[in-house]
Amino acid sequence: MQGVRKRQFTFSSVYLAVALAFMFALHFYVLNHPEAKSVPYSELTADVREGKVAKVEIRSDSIMAELKAEGKEKPKLVVASRLPNVDERDFVTELEKQGVSFEGRIDKVPWWEQILGWVLPLALLAGFWGIAMRRMTKGVGPMTIGKSQAKIYDLDESKRVTFADVAGVDEAKAELVEVVDFLKHPQKYRKLGAKIPRGVLLVGPPGTGKTLLAKAVAGESGVPFFSLSGSDFVEMFVGVGAARVRDLFQQAKERSPVIIFIDELDAIGRSRGGPRAFATNDEREQTLNQLLVQMDGFDADADIIIMAATNRPEILDKALLRAGRFDRRVLVDAPGVAGRKAILEVHSRKVKLDTDVSLEVVARRTPGMVGADLASLVNEAALAAARRGSDTVSKADFDEAIDRQQLGLIKRGRVMSDDEKRRVAYHEGGHALAALSLKHADPVHRITIIPRSIGALGATLQLPTEERYLMTREELLDRICVMLGGRVAEELACSDISTGAQNDLERASETARQMICRFGMSEALGPVTYGAPSGPSFLEGPVSLVDRNFSEQTGQQIDAEVRKLVDEQHARATRIISERRPLLDALVGRLLVEETLDQPALEDLVAAYTKKAAE
Ligand code: ADP
Ligand code: MG
Ligand code: ZN
């Protein structure tokens, strides 16, 4: 729809340009004699003095002179502006001296010229303005500018979204099932004296399925569903947004029971005032006020439920969240592992999966991904299968899709020297070996030395067995040990160390610093926090040294503790890896050949090693 609107707008601006050009030409023609040549006053007086002039007509603002004809030519006309506030008696005397016939003329524009001169341009302008407006605001049907742009959601069976299409957000779904029930059987609730909720606000990060849930409510409830986006209200004309809100509620009341859905509510619902109070958009504020007025205005038996979605609830105006408005807030959060599996199942319904694909494993490998990411992941996997010319999607396709999304595309054609490859293999092998040997480390899912476009030359993917909210001291220490494993393996197996461990070292030091400064896990410094946390949550964001609330001396102590902690883990990693050096070498050997090792292959290697060691 956007595209159509845009095209029509350009169309009418062509009209406008033509009209303007026409008006300009008209104006020029009416007010000037096109054949008269405009000359400076001095040239005109010189012509008179030289006796070249035959006739002069003095007008209120200009002097027109007809030059004497030379030969058979038509007499030439010249025109000069009169000098403002200068007495022209001398000029007249000169004219008399030269015997030029002259006359004065008070400009009297004929009535039709007057009308053409200003009424016509105005009329044209108004006409084209009107056309432009009508075209710009033409949404659904013949509407004028103050009409709401709400789309009545089509209840076309084939495209209908149902709750079955939404997965992984069970609590939100349960709440909305209730809302649908309100609308389907209002009497049931009224009989008990219960009020139907007025506003339901879906809150959650982008891509978690808020819009999808709203569509599902539309599909399930069977009542008219007005869907529009917050930005539809915000137009360039003051007052339009408010008018649209009024119109929307007017229409809704006529058709009740209905659901009104406002997506991206933050576009209009942003809080008024605040630090940018002077710069606030007056228009938006009017729209918001109108929305509040309307929400209060309809009485309790009008079966209208207003749903809205936002991913920035914190910036919404407090008035919107007051009781009687969006008083029901439904959290649509990023899915956990079970939720991700369910979403993957929904999206792979139409995809033929190979028997080796376990959506469970895919779900475990994608922590942090939301519904929209998972939908595109399935699609990427299907595309990868199509590229292979296969008609089923295999585990490898999923692996590729995940890698694509998580680590960037495989840089095909990028060549690594054998030396580099060996180094990367040892580095990754070191991480893997440390992880395999430590009790609290997450199991290793895959090691690869295929370079990806984002930074990493290789990767060791560890698979968390469960979502983590708390971590113990030992778990954190194991984590640091695994991070250092890469560097340690390089130290042991290569003649020199490389820059490849930079990220590992940063993460290890940061984790150590957090253990000491934030989690009180150092014996020397005790259960005290140092410095203000700068990240939003646990294990996120570095420890801020800007707001240091500790002494210089404590600062030195913290540094020493961090150093000690990292050194201890480095020594531990060195011990673990050098004890199992043959396993590391075997692992690297396989890795250099196959480039990627999966969990089963790793387990085989470890089993073979332990058997040999036991003999
Ligand atoms: P939001 O409005 O929260 O930003 P959307 O509803 O627009 O997210 O989600 C975009 C797409 O992602 C949906 O069309 C759907 O294909 C997929 N998606 C998102 N969340 C889910 C979910 N919970 N279940 C199934 N698919 C989902
Ligand atoms: Mg959305
Ligand atoms: Zn590393």
XYZ file of C-alpha atoms and ligand atoms in Angstrom:
644
model
C 0.000 0.000 0.000
C 2.874 2.288 0.795
C 4.179 1.944 -2.727
C 0.891 2.889 -4.318
C 0.525 5.902 -2.135
C 3.976 7.095 -3.059
C 3.395 6.762 -6.758
C 0.208 8.737 -6.606
C 1.926 11.445 -4.707
C 4.628 11.907 -7.356
C 1.899 11.904 -9.955
C 0.186 14.887 -8.395
C 3.435 16.735 -7.878
C 3.869 16.600 -11.653
C 0.460 18.244 -11.888
C 1.550 20.842 -9.451
C 4.731 21.626 -11.365
C 2.810 22.016 -14.635
C 0.294 24.292 -12.940
C 3.029 26.434 -11.468
C 4.785 26.783 -14.817
C 1.501 27.708 -16.446
C 0.747 30.304 -13.814
C 4.163 31.797 -14.123
C 3.783 32.155 -17.886
C 0.352 33.684 -17.481
C 1.559 36.149 -14.945
C 4.438 37.158 -17.136
C 2.204 37.604 -20.152
C -0.469 39.630 -18.419
C 1.818 42.077 -16.734
C 4.316 42.728 -19.520
C 4.392 43.468 -23.159
C 6.535 40.624 -24.251
C 7.801 42.427 -27.342
C 9.110 45.451 -25.412
C 12.787 45.281 -24.598
C 13.663 46.302 -21.107
C 16.472 48.887 -20.949
C 18.061 51.041 -18.259
C 16.635 54.507 -17.647
C 19.902 56.095 -18.722
C 19.779 54.390 -22.096
C 16.242 55.636 -22.619
C 17.164 59.250 -21.837
C 20.198 58.968 -24.102
C 17.973 57.688 -26.917
C 15.679 60.663 -26.412
C 18.595 63.090 -26.461
C 19.936 61.518 -29.636
C 16.563 61.948 -31.268
C 15.967 58.225 -31.808
C 12.618 58.192 -30.086
C 9.323 58.684 -31.863
C 6.736 58.303 -29.096
C 6.733 57.957 -25.342
C 4.137 56.637 -22.983
C 4.688 57.418 -19.306
C 3.038 54.920 -17.029
C 2.790 54.830 -13.298
C 5.826 52.636 -12.885
C 7.539 52.526 -16.266
C 8.219 54.479 -19.384
C 7.588 52.857 -22.726
C 9.216 54.355 -25.792
C 8.745 53.608 -29.465
C 11.972 54.070 -31.382
C 11.928 55.599 -34.837
C 11.767 52.886 -37.461
C 14.863 52.260 -39.516
C 13.986 51.299 -43.050
C 11.149 48.833 -43.330
C 11.523 47.353 -39.855
C 8.691 47.433 -37.356
C 9.187 50.203 -34.808
C 11.047 48.856 -31.767
C 9.597 49.170 -28.281
C 11.750 49.677 -25.223
C 10.672 49.980 -21.656
C 12.490 51.386 -18.612
C 11.440 51.519 -15.005
C 10.785 54.975 -13.648
C 13.118 56.353 -11.031
C 11.417 56.260 -7.688
C 10.873 59.654 -6.043
C 12.697 61.616 -8.747
C 11.052 64.553 -10.429
C 10.934 63.923 -14.161
C 10.287 67.487 -15.232
C 13.724 67.620 -16.949
C 12.894 64.486 -18.886
C 9.616 66.051 -20.052
C 11.437 69.245 -21.034
C 13.878 67.180 -23.067
C 11.003 65.368 -24.761
C 9.419 68.700 -25.698
C 12.756 69.949 -26.992
C 13.145 66.901 -29.225
C 9.544 67.157 -30.358
C 8.669 63.664 -29.191
C 4.985 63.037 -28.754
C 4.259 61.838 -25.251
C 1.356 60.866 -23.111
C 0.747 59.565 -19.657
C -1.232 56.495 -18.739
C -2.612 55.449 -15.405
C -2.420 51.649 -15.474
C -5.852 50.238 -15.358
C -5.747 46.512 -15.463
C -8.964 45.246 -17.015
C -11.224 43.294 -14.697
C -10.582 39.981 -16.400
C -6.869 40.518 -16.136
C -7.258 41.178 -12.451
C -9.168 37.985 -12.018
C -6.700 36.009 -14.084
C -3.877 37.666 -12.209
C -4.731 36.434 -8.764
C -7.981 34.548 -8.533
C -6.950 31.950 -11.056
C -3.585 31.050 -9.468
C -5.322 30.766 -6.133
C -8.034 28.593 -7.522
C -5.507 26.411 -9.303
C -3.417 26.076 -6.197
C -6.398 25.155 -4.084
C -7.539 22.658 -6.692
C -4.224 20.899 -6.937
C -3.723 20.952 -3.209
C -7.048 19.236 -2.833
C -6.194 16.606 -5.417
C -2.827 15.978 -3.816
C -4.373 15.609 -0.402
C -7.005 13.229 -1.592
C -4.496 11.050 -3.325
C -2.074 11.061 -0.424
C -4.614 10.063 2.117
C -6.470 7.603 0.018
C -6.229 4.484 2.125
C -9.043 2.032 2.304
C -11.965 3.257 0.275
C -12.839 6.876 -0.253
C -11.555 8.434 2.916
C -10.542 11.912 3.779
C -7.563 13.001 5.724
C -8.977 12.788 9.225
C -10.232 9.266 8.726
C -8.407 6.523 10.457
C -6.134 4.343 8.369
C -7.154 1.207 10.156
C -7.117 -1.922 8.103
C -9.848 -4.287 8.914
C -8.027 -7.527 9.165
C -9.171 -9.901 6.512
C -10.579 -13.080 7.855
C -9.620 -14.959 4.724
C -9.334 -18.588 5.778
C -6.154 -19.361 3.876
C -4.123 -16.599 5.497
C -5.702 -16.790 8.905
C -3.253 -16.871 11.766
C -4.279 -18.971 14.741
C -2.828 -19.625 18.143
C -1.351 -22.817 16.723
C 1.025 -20.664 14.669
C 2.446 -19.038 17.763
C 4.688 -21.105 19.974
C 6.971 -20.683 22.916
C 5.064 -17.870 24.533
C 2.576 -19.924 26.468
C 1.794 -17.480 29.232
C 1.057 -14.677 26.823
C -1.060 -17.056 24.808
C -3.039 -18.122 27.850
C -3.847 -14.516 28.702
C -4.964 -13.769 25.191
C -7.103 -16.896 24.998
C -8.976 -15.358 27.876
C -9.376 -12.084 26.017
C -10.787 -13.910 23.027
C -13.221 -15.647 25.340
C -14.389 -12.297 26.702
C -15.328 -11.227 23.238
C -16.938 -14.491 22.260
C -19.067 -14.866 25.367
C -19.397 -11.470 26.999
C -22.594 -12.518 28.759
C -20.776 -15.164 30.728
C -18.630 -12.495 32.350
C -21.295 -9.822 32.659
C -23.575 -12.175 34.529
C -20.970 -12.373 37.237
C -20.517 -8.645 37.245
C -17.032 -8.854 35.830
C -15.799 -6.084 33.583
C -14.176 -6.890 30.331
C -10.629 -5.557 30.277
C -10.291 -2.500 28.170
C -6.686 -2.461 27.085
C -4.122 -5.208 26.665
C -0.527 -4.216 26.131
C 1.872 -6.745 24.633
C 5.376 -6.014 25.804
C 8.542 -7.744 24.734
C 11.731 -7.569 22.709
C 11.516 -7.270 18.911
C 10.786 -10.427 16.979
C 9.208 -12.377 19.801
C 5.851 -12.569 18.071
C 3.772 -9.699 19.418
C 2.308 -8.771 16.083
C 1.819 -12.428 15.327
C -0.083 -12.932 18.592
C -2.343 -10.012 17.803
C -3.093 -11.490 14.411
C -3.821 -14.798 16.061
C -6.298 -13.106 18.371
C -7.945 -11.661 15.278
C -8.020 -15.053 13.639
C -9.445 -16.809 16.670
C -11.965 -14.313 17.973
C -14.013 -13.953 14.830
C -14.828 -10.328 15.589
C -13.796 -7.384 13.412
C -10.198 -6.464 14.008
C -8.908 -2.983 13.336
C -5.178 -3.073 12.896
C -2.970 -0.063 12.565
C 0.456 1.077 13.520
C 1.283 3.917 15.869
C 3.058 5.720 13.093
C -0.146 5.827 11.026
C -1.404 8.479 13.405
C 1.606 10.643 13.094
C 1.228 12.677 9.948
C 2.635 15.935 8.860
C -0.540 17.864 9.545
C -1.356 19.019 13.003
C -4.584 17.671 14.300
C -4.826 14.794 11.864
C -3.702 12.184 14.368
C -6.312 13.234 16.867
C -8.981 13.250 14.191
C -7.966 9.769 13.140
C -8.211 8.472 16.661
C -11.719 9.907 16.963
C -12.734 8.394 13.688
C -11.266 5.026 14.589
C -13.280 4.807 17.774
C -16.379 6.028 15.975
C -16.094 3.207 13.478
C -15.275 0.715 16.171
C -18.339 1.613 18.209
C -20.552 1.094 15.208
C -19.312 -2.438 14.770
C -18.791 -3.608 18.308
C -17.744 -6.124 19.476
C -14.359 -5.327 17.962
C -10.663 -5.447 18.680
C -8.504 -2.466 17.921
C -4.828 -3.260 17.592
C -2.231 -0.511 17.657
C 1.190 -1.877 16.766
C 4.325 0.021 17.832
C 2.382 2.066 20.342
C 5.543 3.907 21.368
C 5.282 6.019 18.205
C 2.419 7.937 19.792
C 2.526 6.832 23.394
C 5.928 8.235 24.252
C 5.881 10.022 27.535
C 5.143 13.716 27.446
C 7.488 16.106 29.132
C 10.790 14.806 30.399
C 14.171 16.141 29.450
C 13.150 16.851 25.897
C 9.946 18.594 26.906
C 10.592 21.620 24.756
C 11.271 19.600 21.686
C 8.283 17.327 22.005
C 6.049 16.879 19.096
C 2.885 18.759 19.783
C 1.036 16.740 17.229
C 1.925 13.462 18.847
C 0.848 14.780 22.186
C -2.551 15.770 20.864
C -2.949 12.343 19.371
C -2.040 10.687 22.622
C -4.461 12.882 24.549
C -7.210 12.033 22.142
C -6.465 8.343 22.565
C -6.686 8.680 26.332
C -9.946 10.594 26.056
C -11.426 7.968 23.784
C -10.303 5.098 25.964
C -12.028 6.671 28.927
C -14.982 7.677 26.848
C -16.592 4.454 25.780
C -18.793 2.839 28.304
C -18.252 -0.538 29.787
C -20.775 -2.382 27.679
C -19.253 -1.357 24.393
C -17.396 -4.542 23.584
C -14.213 -2.922 22.417
C -10.867 -4.274 23.441
C -7.808 -2.291 22.602
C -4.624 -4.244 22.099
C -1.311 -2.595 21.597
C 2.260 -3.783 21.220
C 5.535 -2.162 22.094
C 9.103 -3.186 22.649
C 9.857 -0.074 24.636
C 7.412 -0.006 27.531
C 9.740 2.155 29.569
C 9.188 5.177 27.356
C 5.394 4.966 27.364
C 3.464 7.722 29.012
C 2.419 6.759 32.519
C -1.121 7.842 31.770
C -1.475 5.010 29.271
C -0.667 2.410 31.880
C -3.157 3.694 34.403
C -6.041 1.510 35.534
C -8.844 1.442 33.001
C -6.512 1.894 30.069
C -3.787 -0.565 29.189
C -4.114 -2.144 32.556
C -3.340 -5.643 31.374
C 0.220 -6.103 30.423
C 1.231 -9.323 28.718
C 4.912 -10.128 28.629
C 6.044 -11.705 25.379
C 9.562 -12.653 26.301
C 12.408 -14.280 24.405
C 11.784 -18.039 24.419
C 13.675 -20.588 26.502
C 14.983 -23.819 25.104
C 11.592 -25.575 25.104
C 9.996 -22.521 23.540
C 12.627 -22.399 20.828
C 12.022 -26.038 20.032
C 8.282 -25.408 19.763
C 8.832 -22.410 17.482
C 11.184 -24.443 15.298
C 8.508 -27.103 15.056
C 5.934 -24.553 13.931
C 8.207 -23.216 11.241
C 9.417 -26.560 9.969
C 5.883 -27.880 9.528
C 6.085 -27.241 5.821
C 9.732 -28.291 5.524
C 10.822 -31.858 4.861
C 13.377 -32.743 7.498
C 15.962 -35.478 7.267
C 15.829 -38.120 9.965
C 19.141 -36.903 11.392
C 17.724 -33.497 12.313
C 16.924 -33.021 15.951
C 15.113 -29.768 16.556
C 15.910 -30.277 20.215
C 19.609 -29.918 19.451
C 19.001 -26.958 17.171
C 17.038 -25.308 19.953
C 19.844 -25.923 22.403
C 22.350 -24.391 20.041
C 20.410 -21.164 19.620
C 20.149 -19.513 23.014
C 19.125 -15.885 22.739
C 17.392 -16.262 19.401
C 13.791 -15.086 19.237
C 10.918 -16.264 17.061
C 11.830 -14.113 14.111
C 15.443 -15.393 14.166
C 14.297 -18.987 14.330
C 11.870 -18.484 11.460
C 14.688 -17.181 9.304
C 16.977 -19.954 10.544
C 14.604 -22.631 9.250
C 14.338 -20.748 6.012
C 18.123 -20.498 5.695
C 18.436 -24.224 6.311
C 15.869 -24.931 3.609
C 17.767 -22.658 1.232
C 21.008 -24.452 2.032
C 19.324 -27.759 1.203
C 18.048 -26.322 -2.059
C 21.558 -25.153 -2.957
C 22.774 -28.699 -2.433
C 20.016 -29.865 -4.723
C 18.522 -32.006 -2.009
C 14.818 -32.223 -1.329
C 15.136 -32.776 2.390
C 16.766 -30.534 4.952
C 19.569 -32.229 6.854
C 21.388 -31.597 10.093
C 24.306 -30.158 8.130
C 21.990 -27.591 6.573
C 20.862 -26.525 10.007
C 24.451 -26.384 11.201
C 25.303 -24.164 8.288
C 22.319 -21.913 8.915
C 23.191 -21.568 12.571
C 26.805 -20.817 11.789
C 25.681 -18.285 9.270
C 23.560 -16.528 11.779
C 25.901 -16.829 14.705
C 29.308 -16.429 13.255
C 28.761 -14.968 9.850
C 29.149 -16.645 6.516
C 31.832 -19.154 5.819
C 34.446 -17.280 3.907
C 34.705 -19.497 0.930
C 37.907 -19.137 -0.972
C 39.741 -17.691 1.973
C 42.996 -19.574 2.238
C 44.819 -20.122 5.451
C 48.430 -21.183 5.367
C 49.073 -24.673 6.750
C 50.960 -23.093 9.600
C 48.035 -20.891 10.528
C 45.658 -23.788 10.201
C 47.729 -25.904 12.533
C 47.868 -23.091 15.040
C 44.119 -22.526 14.921
C 43.566 -26.263 15.279
C 45.731 -26.386 18.394
C 44.035 -23.321 19.785
C 40.550 -24.712 19.341
C 41.713 -28.151 20.422
C 43.001 -26.584 23.633
C 39.607 -25.051 24.379
C 37.868 -28.320 23.633
C 40.255 -30.428 25.683
C 39.926 -28.124 28.677
C 36.154 -28.206 28.357
C 36.121 -31.992 28.033
C 38.244 -32.402 31.139
C 36.466 -30.055 33.513
C 33.523 -31.104 35.568
C 31.548 -27.864 35.361
C 32.314 -26.824 31.812
C 29.523 -26.949 29.252
C 29.903 -29.962 26.966
C 31.572 -29.304 23.626
C 29.167 -29.529 20.754
C 31.428 -28.876 17.851
C 34.884 -27.630 16.967
C 35.659 -26.067 13.663
C 38.647 -24.425 12.054
C 36.683 -23.120 9.075
C 37.142 -19.355 9.123
C 34.002 -17.246 9.441
C 33.692 -13.679 8.331
C 33.197 -12.215 11.782
C 36.561 -12.159 13.472
C 36.921 -15.736 14.640
C 39.282 -18.030 12.793
C 37.828 -21.088 14.400
C 35.290 -21.851 17.007
C 34.610 -24.231 19.797
C 30.918 -24.346 20.419
C 29.916 -25.365 23.846
C 26.363 -26.326 24.477
C 24.871 -25.192 27.734
C 22.860 -28.057 29.165
C 20.324 -25.688 30.661
C 19.633 -21.983 30.690
C 21.854 -20.301 33.209
C 20.717 -17.753 35.749
C 23.160 -18.442 38.521
C 26.691 -19.649 38.391
C 28.862 -20.927 41.170
C 32.450 -19.975 41.824
C 33.701 -23.306 40.537
C 31.716 -22.988 37.348
C 33.160 -19.556 36.721
C 36.681 -20.816 37.370
C 36.155 -23.690 34.934
C 34.887 -21.219 32.413
C 38.036 -19.121 32.718
C 40.124 -22.260 32.446
C 38.406 -23.192 29.165
C 38.900 -19.673 27.835
C 42.619 -19.935 28.565
C 42.842 -23.426 27.064
C 43.350 -22.056 23.568
C 46.326 -19.944 24.520
C 47.826 -22.723 26.609
C 47.677 -25.211 23.733
C 49.416 -22.696 21.500
C 52.139 -22.251 24.120
C 52.672 -25.983 24.380
C 52.504 -26.959 20.738
C 53.670 -23.974 18.733
C 57.019 -22.287 19.010
C 55.458 -18.906 19.666
C 52.168 -17.443 20.827
C 49.822 -15.473 18.573
C 47.253 -12.696 18.637
C 44.466 -15.226 18.157
C 43.775 -15.457 21.863
C 42.990 -11.783 22.369
C 39.264 -12.221 22.757
C 39.703 -15.202 25.069
C 42.054 -13.267 27.289
C 39.733 -10.300 27.457
C 36.820 -12.472 28.429
C 38.875 -14.383 30.975
C 40.166 -11.232 32.650
C 36.746 -9.657 32.643
C 35.157 -12.725 34.201
C 37.864 -12.780 36.853
C 37.360 -9.096 37.564
C 33.629 -9.557 37.911
C 34.123 -12.474 40.271
C 36.176 -10.248 42.505
C 34.455 -6.888 42.153
C 30.880 -7.876 41.722
C 30.299 -11.315 43.134
C 32.546 -11.058 46.171
C 34.313 -14.306 45.313
C 37.801 -13.362 46.389
C 39.028 -14.381 49.823
C 41.466 -11.509 50.092
C 38.914 -8.821 49.288
C 35.918 -10.423 50.881
C 32.216 -10.314 50.050
C 32.257 -6.660 49.084
C 31.482 -5.111 45.704
C 33.810 -2.621 44.136
C 32.889 -0.153 41.412
C 29.441 0.305 39.961
C 28.184 -2.337 37.576
C 27.812 -0.798 34.152
C 26.039 -3.643 32.403
C 22.337 -4.365 32.705
C 22.706 -7.746 34.329
C 24.743 -10.597 35.556
C 27.817 -11.333 33.465
C 27.051 -8.517 31.081
C 29.075 -5.404 30.563
C 32.484 -4.686 32.000
C 33.072 -3.528 35.536
C 33.061 0.220 35.333
C 36.142 1.912 36.610
C 34.671 5.350 36.100
C 32.669 5.287 39.281
C 35.394 3.849 41.377
C 34.316 3.838 44.970
C 37.465 2.277 46.330
C 40.876 3.530 47.265
C 43.966 3.469 45.127
C 45.333 0.783 47.380
C 42.257 -1.420 46.982
C 42.522 -0.890 43.253
C 46.004 -2.343 43.293
C 44.782 -5.209 45.403
C 41.978 -5.930 42.910
C 44.456 -5.961 40.040
C 46.694 -8.318 41.944
C 43.772 -10.622 42.723
C 42.629 -10.672 39.101
C 46.151 -11.498 38.053
C 46.419 -14.243 40.645
C 43.095 -15.774 39.675
C 43.892 -15.804 35.962
C 47.396 -17.144 36.624
C 45.990 -19.995 38.673
C 43.614 -20.969 35.916
C 46.379 -20.680 33.356
C 48.485 -23.088 35.396
C 45.523 -25.416 35.764
C 44.863 -25.394 32.007
C 48.548 -26.036 31.348
C 48.491 -29.034 33.703
C 45.315 -30.482 32.173
C 46.462 -30.095 28.605
C 50.027 -31.271 29.006
C 48.773 -34.348 30.859
C 46.654 -35.238 27.841
C 48.977 -34.077 25.146
C 48.527 -37.251 23.059
C 44.759 -36.664 23.022
C 45.329 -33.082 21.925
C 47.601 -34.217 19.112
C 45.087 -36.825 17.963
C 42.320 -34.245 18.062
C 44.321 -31.741 16.065
C 45.225 -34.416 13.524
C 41.563 -35.181 12.908
C 40.648 -31.502 12.906
C 43.226 -30.689 10.228
C 41.710 -33.340 7.996
C 38.034 -32.867 8.669
C 38.023 -29.186 9.684
C 34.928 -29.760 11.788
C 34.424 -32.267 14.583
C 31.058 -32.991 16.114
C 30.271 -34.230 19.576
C 30.109 -37.955 18.639
C 33.475 -37.780 16.884
C 34.970 -36.081 19.918
C 33.518 -38.703 22.217
C 35.063 -41.447 20.067
C 38.440 -39.791 20.290
C 38.227 -39.449 24.043
C 37.078 -43.070 24.433
C 39.979 -44.335 22.309
C 42.415 -42.269 24.347
C 41.172 -43.435 27.735
C 41.310 -47.042 26.568
C 44.898 -46.632 25.486
C 45.840 -44.844 28.691
C 44.361 -47.675 30.745
C 46.445 -50.319 28.995
P 7.291 -8.597 16.966
O 6.021 -7.975 16.540
O 7.277 -9.102 18.376
O 8.497 -7.770 16.714
P 6.583 -10.446 14.932
O 5.285 -10.910 15.467
O 6.504 -9.435 13.855
O 7.504 -9.902 16.094
O 7.413 -11.710 14.469
C 8.012 -11.790 13.194
C 7.958 -13.186 12.653
O 8.725 -14.068 13.430
C 6.557 -13.773 12.672
O 5.879 -13.451 11.502
C 6.818 -15.263 12.789
O 7.089 -15.830 11.536
C 8.090 -15.315 13.602
N 7.794 -15.500 15.025
C 8.076 -14.624 16.003
N 7.708 -15.099 17.192
C 7.147 -16.308 16.977
C 6.558 -17.297 17.831
N 6.469 -17.109 19.157
N 6.086 -18.421 17.269
C 6.174 -18.594 15.949
N 6.716 -17.710 15.098
C 7.205 -16.568 15.581
Mg 5.751 -6.162 15.578
Zn 39.990 -19.014 21.561
